[in-house]
C-alpha cells in the first residue's frame, strides 16, 4: 500500500528507504506498526498489528488492568509486526512511542517497552503526540491536502486546522469526549464491549425510530456533552422506557434502547457538524478529515458528507485499520519528525496524560 507524500512538505526526498516502528498504548488498544518512506516520496505500511483489552458488558477499563494487558501482549504484538514486515530490528531507523495524551499507566507500560528496544538495538527514540499521529496518518491515507480536522475519540473531541507549523484547535469539548459519552451510555444499556461499545451503539441506533428531545449544547466553537449524557440516561428510568422493542403496541408511547442510541447519535453528531462547518467557513477550506475511533461511525460520516456537499466540499475518512488507535499512525508521525532531525533523548522519554495537539512543532509541513 502506498501514497504520495504531500506537496506542501519541506522534507527532502529520502536518499534511501526509512523505516520506523510505532508503539501505541494510550488506552485499551495496544498497537505496533512499521512504516517505510521510500525514495520516490511514497509511504508503505509494512505491518499494522493491534490487540484490544475488552472488558465484560457494563464495565469500563481501568488504567492498572489496561497497563497489565499491554505488558502481557507487548512482546507478541511487536514480534507479529516485525514478522509481517519481514525485517529485523536492525533495519529500523527509529523507535516511536505515544508520549501522550492518554491514560497514565498504559502510556508508561508502552514507553518502557520503547525505551528497552531503543537501548537494546541502539535506535533513536521519538515521542509522538497521539492526536498528531491520527492526523498525519489520516492525511497520508486519504490524500487530504489542507483539511479541517474533526478528531473524535474516547478521550478527545477537537476541531483542528493547520497554520504555521502548528495544528491549531478551533473548538473542543468542554467536559467529556464524544467517545466517552457513547461508551458510558453503552455501559448503562449493558451493551457488549466487543468489538467496541461505540460500534454497538451505532448498530443499535440503526433500529431506532423515535427522536427524543435531548440538550443541544454548542457554545461558540466548543461543545458540552456531560448534560446530554445525563439526560439520555434519565430516559432509562422513565416509565415509558421498554427494553424489548417487540413487547409493546407500536402505537403506545414508549422509548426503546434503540430510540435512545439513535437520538444520542443524531444530536451529538449534529453538534459536531455545526462546529466543523463553522471552522471550514473561517479558514475557507472545502475539505473535512475525520480521524479518531468515533470517525469510523458511518452515520457521522454521512451527516458530515451532507454538510460538506452543500458547501461544495468533500469528507475524507479512513476505515477501522487507521481510525481506531493503532501503532502505524505513531510510526508515521514519528518518522516525519525524525526526518526533520527531531528525536527524544532517553532521559526525556517521559509520558504525559495531558499533551495538547497545539503544543507540537509540525516541522515537516510548511
XYZ file of C-alpha atoms in Angstrom:
366
model
C 0.000 0.000 0.000
C 1.499 3.335 -0.968
C 0.532 7.003 -1.022
C 2.249 10.105 -2.297
C 3.913 12.448 0.168
C 2.078 15.774 0.461
C 3.303 18.501 -1.855
C 3.321 21.098 0.947
C 6.182 19.472 2.843
C 9.665 20.912 3.439
C 11.065 17.363 3.724
C 13.589 16.355 1.104
C 13.018 13.074 -0.694
C 14.934 10.386 1.213
C 18.053 9.016 -0.465
C 17.232 5.580 0.916
C 14.174 3.933 2.483
C 13.474 4.989 6.076
C 11.636 2.642 8.442
C 10.084 3.238 11.865
C 8.394 1.102 14.475
C 5.460 2.811 16.193
C 4.068 1.695 19.551
C 0.636 2.866 20.714
C -0.956 2.141 24.079
C -2.682 5.282 25.350
C -5.962 3.488 26.072
C -7.252 -0.079 25.687
C -5.650 -0.766 22.282
C -2.076 -1.955 22.104
C -0.668 -1.389 18.629
C 2.622 -1.938 16.817
C 3.093 -0.641 13.286
C 6.016 -0.424 10.884
C 6.067 2.181 8.129
C 8.530 2.803 5.289
C 9.219 6.092 3.495
C 10.613 5.452 0.012
C 12.995 7.449 -2.177
C 10.147 8.477 -4.514
C 8.152 10.080 -1.686
C 5.679 7.231 -1.217
C 4.921 5.525 2.065
C 4.273 1.828 2.615
C 2.540 0.223 5.586
C 4.705 -2.830 6.275
C 2.785 -4.005 9.359
C -0.129 -2.843 11.486
C -0.861 -5.183 14.411
C -3.281 -4.444 17.237
C -4.692 -6.180 20.305
C -7.617 -4.779 22.292
C -8.305 -5.140 26.006
C -12.029 -5.954 26.153
C -13.941 -5.879 29.445
C -17.330 -7.524 30.251
C -20.572 -5.682 29.282
C -21.373 -2.801 31.600
C -17.758 -2.290 32.627
C -15.116 0.192 31.518
C -11.360 -0.394 31.542
C -9.221 0.658 34.495
C -5.696 2.071 33.991
C -3.998 -0.633 36.089
C -5.716 -3.538 34.309
C -5.161 -1.954 30.894
C -1.454 -1.468 31.629
C -1.198 -5.119 32.671
C -2.815 -6.141 29.361
C -0.253 -4.076 27.448
C 2.653 -5.622 29.357
C 1.358 -9.146 28.720
C 0.792 -8.626 24.985
C 3.663 -6.275 24.058
C 6.177 -8.953 23.003
C 3.601 -10.902 20.967
C 2.271 -7.834 19.141
C 5.743 -6.443 18.353
C 7.034 -9.837 17.171
C 3.985 -10.178 14.904
C 4.664 -6.741 13.420
C 8.340 -7.499 12.770
C 7.358 -10.836 11.229
C 4.713 -9.262 8.963
C 7.146 -6.570 7.817
C 9.819 -9.214 7.094
C 12.554 -7.081 8.569
C 14.698 -7.147 11.706
C 15.081 -4.521 14.424
C 18.435 -3.598 12.872
C 16.593 -2.419 9.734
C 14.707 0.258 11.688
C 15.790 3.887 11.793
C 13.906 4.819 14.948
C 11.507 3.595 17.632
C 8.411 5.789 18.062
C 6.049 5.693 21.027
C 2.976 7.583 22.232
C 4.105 10.284 24.649
C 0.500 11.356 25.345
C -2.268 12.249 25.832
C -3.828 9.147 27.355
C -4.139 7.028 30.476
C -1.048 7.213 32.676
C -0.327 3.569 33.485
C -0.860 2.211 29.933
C 1.290 5.025 28.486
C 4.093 4.205 30.911
C 3.977 0.492 30.060
C 4.429 1.127 26.345
C 7.073 3.832 26.878
C 9.072 1.349 28.957
C 8.973 -1.165 26.095
C 10.072 1.556 23.638
C 12.998 2.592 25.858
C 14.068 -1.041 26.231
C 14.049 -1.645 22.466
C 15.868 1.643 21.873
C 18.618 0.655 24.310
C 18.872 -2.963 23.121
C 19.230 -2.115 19.442
C 20.788 1.351 19.773
C 17.965 3.116 17.907
C 16.809 6.713 18.451
C 13.560 7.268 20.362
C 10.825 9.599 19.112
C 7.956 10.604 21.420
C 4.752 11.257 19.471
C 1.593 13.215 20.223
C -1.297 10.770 19.874
C -3.590 13.328 18.206
C -0.961 14.376 15.660
C -0.461 10.676 14.872
C -4.140 10.391 13.946
C -3.968 13.492 11.749
C -0.796 12.537 9.864
C -1.995 9.002 9.153
C -5.356 10.342 8.033
C -3.696 12.812 5.664
C -1.442 10.132 4.221
C -4.162 7.519 3.701
C -6.826 9.841 2.267
C -4.686 12.347 0.365
C -6.434 15.327 2.004
C -4.320 18.445 1.401
C -5.307 21.086 3.957
C -8.484 19.909 5.670
C -10.362 20.981 8.742
C -9.796 18.001 11.035
C -12.527 16.624 13.273
C -10.753 14.469 15.841
C -13.279 12.347 17.731
C -12.287 9.515 20.051
C -12.827 8.119 23.533
C -10.602 10.717 25.155
C -10.584 13.648 22.718
C -13.015 15.814 20.758
C -11.397 18.642 18.807
C -11.856 20.679 15.619
C -8.391 21.396 14.269
C -6.834 23.324 11.378
C -3.187 23.685 10.360
C -1.358 27.020 10.315
C 2.335 27.940 10.517
C 3.741 24.596 11.619
C 1.082 24.049 14.258
C -2.204 22.155 14.427
C -4.423 24.800 15.975
C -7.530 23.868 17.968
C -10.572 25.848 16.826
C -13.059 24.130 19.114
C -13.279 21.236 21.540
C -15.368 19.586 24.204
C -15.607 21.463 27.472
C -16.071 18.305 29.528
C -16.169 14.703 28.255
C -15.183 13.409 24.823
C -17.800 12.134 22.375
C -16.412 8.580 22.506
C -16.540 8.631 26.289
C -20.150 9.847 26.138
C -21.147 6.974 23.826
C -19.154 4.384 25.787
C -20.681 5.384 29.099
C -24.195 5.175 27.717
C -23.380 1.754 26.260
C -22.482 0.671 29.800
C -25.843 1.971 31.075
C -27.594 -0.189 28.454
C -25.257 -3.105 29.259
C -24.146 -3.351 25.612
C -21.159 -5.504 24.719
C -17.660 -4.005 24.615
C -16.764 -6.319 21.720
C -15.543 -5.023 19.310
C -16.256 -1.663 20.986
C -19.178 -0.068 22.833
C -19.365 2.772 20.290
C -19.761 0.289 17.426
C -22.617 -1.446 19.251
C -24.311 1.908 19.933
C -24.107 2.577 16.179
C -25.722 -0.767 15.317
C -28.467 -0.260 17.911
C -29.128 3.262 16.593
C -29.908 1.876 13.132
C -33.020 0.252 14.644
C -34.221 3.451 16.329
C -37.496 5.005 15.125
C -38.052 7.873 17.527
C -36.039 11.041 18.109
C -36.409 12.066 21.740
C -35.572 15.609 22.924
C -32.015 15.980 24.271
C -29.937 19.080 25.141
C -28.151 20.599 22.135
C -25.161 22.320 23.701
C -22.839 24.194 21.378
C -21.035 27.125 22.980
C -19.396 29.095 20.207
C -16.841 26.716 18.712
C -16.996 24.376 21.709
C -19.480 21.730 22.779
C -20.565 20.210 26.088
C -21.576 16.550 26.344
C -21.984 15.774 30.044
C -25.516 17.207 30.153
C -26.734 15.230 27.162
C -25.349 12.050 28.755
C -27.229 12.748 31.990
C -30.422 13.447 30.021
C -30.283 10.314 27.890
C -29.513 8.207 30.969
C -32.621 9.662 32.643
C -34.800 8.184 29.893
C -33.801 4.682 31.026
C -35.648 5.258 34.319
C -38.689 6.839 32.628
C -41.944 4.902 32.853
C -42.131 4.911 29.022
C -38.818 3.033 28.699
C -39.048 -0.551 27.336
C -36.040 -2.847 26.989
C -37.562 -5.064 24.270
C -38.871 -3.258 21.210
C -41.239 -6.091 20.263
C -43.075 -6.294 23.583
C -45.374 -3.322 23.131
C -48.082 -1.929 20.863
C -46.483 0.195 18.097
C -48.993 2.973 18.838
C -48.044 3.035 22.537
C -45.948 5.965 23.848
C -42.705 4.121 24.622
C -38.967 4.700 24.329
C -36.581 1.841 23.471
C -32.791 1.495 23.815
C -32.572 1.775 20.015
C -34.502 5.065 20.118
C -32.121 6.440 22.743
C -28.995 5.377 20.812
C -30.456 6.925 17.655
C -31.349 10.169 19.442
C -27.967 10.427 21.170
C -26.074 9.936 17.902
C -28.223 12.349 15.887
C -27.980 15.140 18.456
C -24.275 14.815 19.259
C -23.254 14.406 15.615
C -25.320 17.451 14.613
C -23.356 19.485 17.168
C -20.072 18.204 15.712
C -21.162 19.028 12.153
C -22.099 22.569 13.212
C -18.754 23.469 14.775
C -16.850 21.775 11.943
C -18.779 23.791 9.343
C -18.020 26.987 11.260
C -14.294 26.166 11.163
C -14.491 25.453 7.418
C -16.081 28.850 6.833
C -13.459 30.566 8.977
C -10.407 29.217 7.142
C -12.061 28.850 3.724
C -11.466 25.105 3.452
C -13.620 22.682 1.476
C -12.112 19.538 2.999
C -13.021 17.746 6.200
C -10.873 14.935 7.572
C -12.461 12.796 10.303
C -9.983 10.915 12.498
C -10.160 9.006 15.777
C -12.131 5.938 16.791
C -15.568 7.583 16.511
C -14.572 8.592 12.964
C -15.440 5.025 11.909
C -19.111 5.767 12.564
C -20.900 5.696 9.200
C -23.718 7.963 10.355
C -21.233 10.663 11.397
C -19.504 10.355 8.020
C -22.896 10.586 6.271
C -24.004 13.700 8.171
C -20.641 15.389 7.647
C -20.798 14.448 3.954
C -24.176 16.149 3.528
C -22.819 19.363 5.050
C -19.625 19.267 3.006
C -21.522 18.624 -0.230
C -23.734 21.656 0.410
C -20.543 23.726 0.686
C -19.056 22.214 -2.484
C -16.531 20.233 -0.470
C -15.843 16.648 0.491
C -15.224 14.447 3.501
C -12.163 12.253 3.981
C -12.241 9.355 6.423
C -10.393 6.100 6.997
C -11.574 2.612 7.892
C -11.092 0.856 11.230
C -7.472 -0.097 10.422
C -6.431 3.536 10.777
C -9.177 5.457 12.625
C -9.080 3.211 15.700
C -5.904 3.651 17.780
C -3.001 1.883 16.082
C 0.781 1.725 16.006
C 1.195 2.700 12.367
C -0.018 6.261 12.969
C 2.611 6.678 15.697
C 5.246 5.330 13.298
C 4.121 7.768 10.572
C 4.158 10.906 12.735
C 7.337 9.771 14.477
C 9.214 9.118 11.237
C 8.180 12.503 9.816
C 9.518 14.105 12.982
C 12.720 12.014 12.892
C 13.418 13.034 9.295
C 13.363 16.706 10.335
C 16.103 15.981 12.860
C 13.947 15.560 15.949
C 14.353 12.755 18.475
C 13.717 12.166 22.190
C 16.755 11.632 24.467
C 16.369 8.641 26.774
C 16.396 10.820 29.889
C 13.495 12.870 28.483
C 11.406 9.940 27.232
C 8.568 10.632 29.631
C 4.818 10.269 29.218
C 2.194 12.870 29.944
C -1.549 12.381 30.272
C -2.093 15.953 29.083
C -0.389 16.792 25.800
C -2.217 19.338 23.674
C -2.346 18.981 19.904
C -1.248 22.598 19.509
C 1.907 22.077 21.617
C 3.612 20.137 18.792
C 6.021 21.824 16.372
C 4.996 20.408 12.996
C 8.390 20.861 11.361
C 7.618 18.573 8.390
C 4.980 20.946 6.937
C 5.423 24.435 5.538
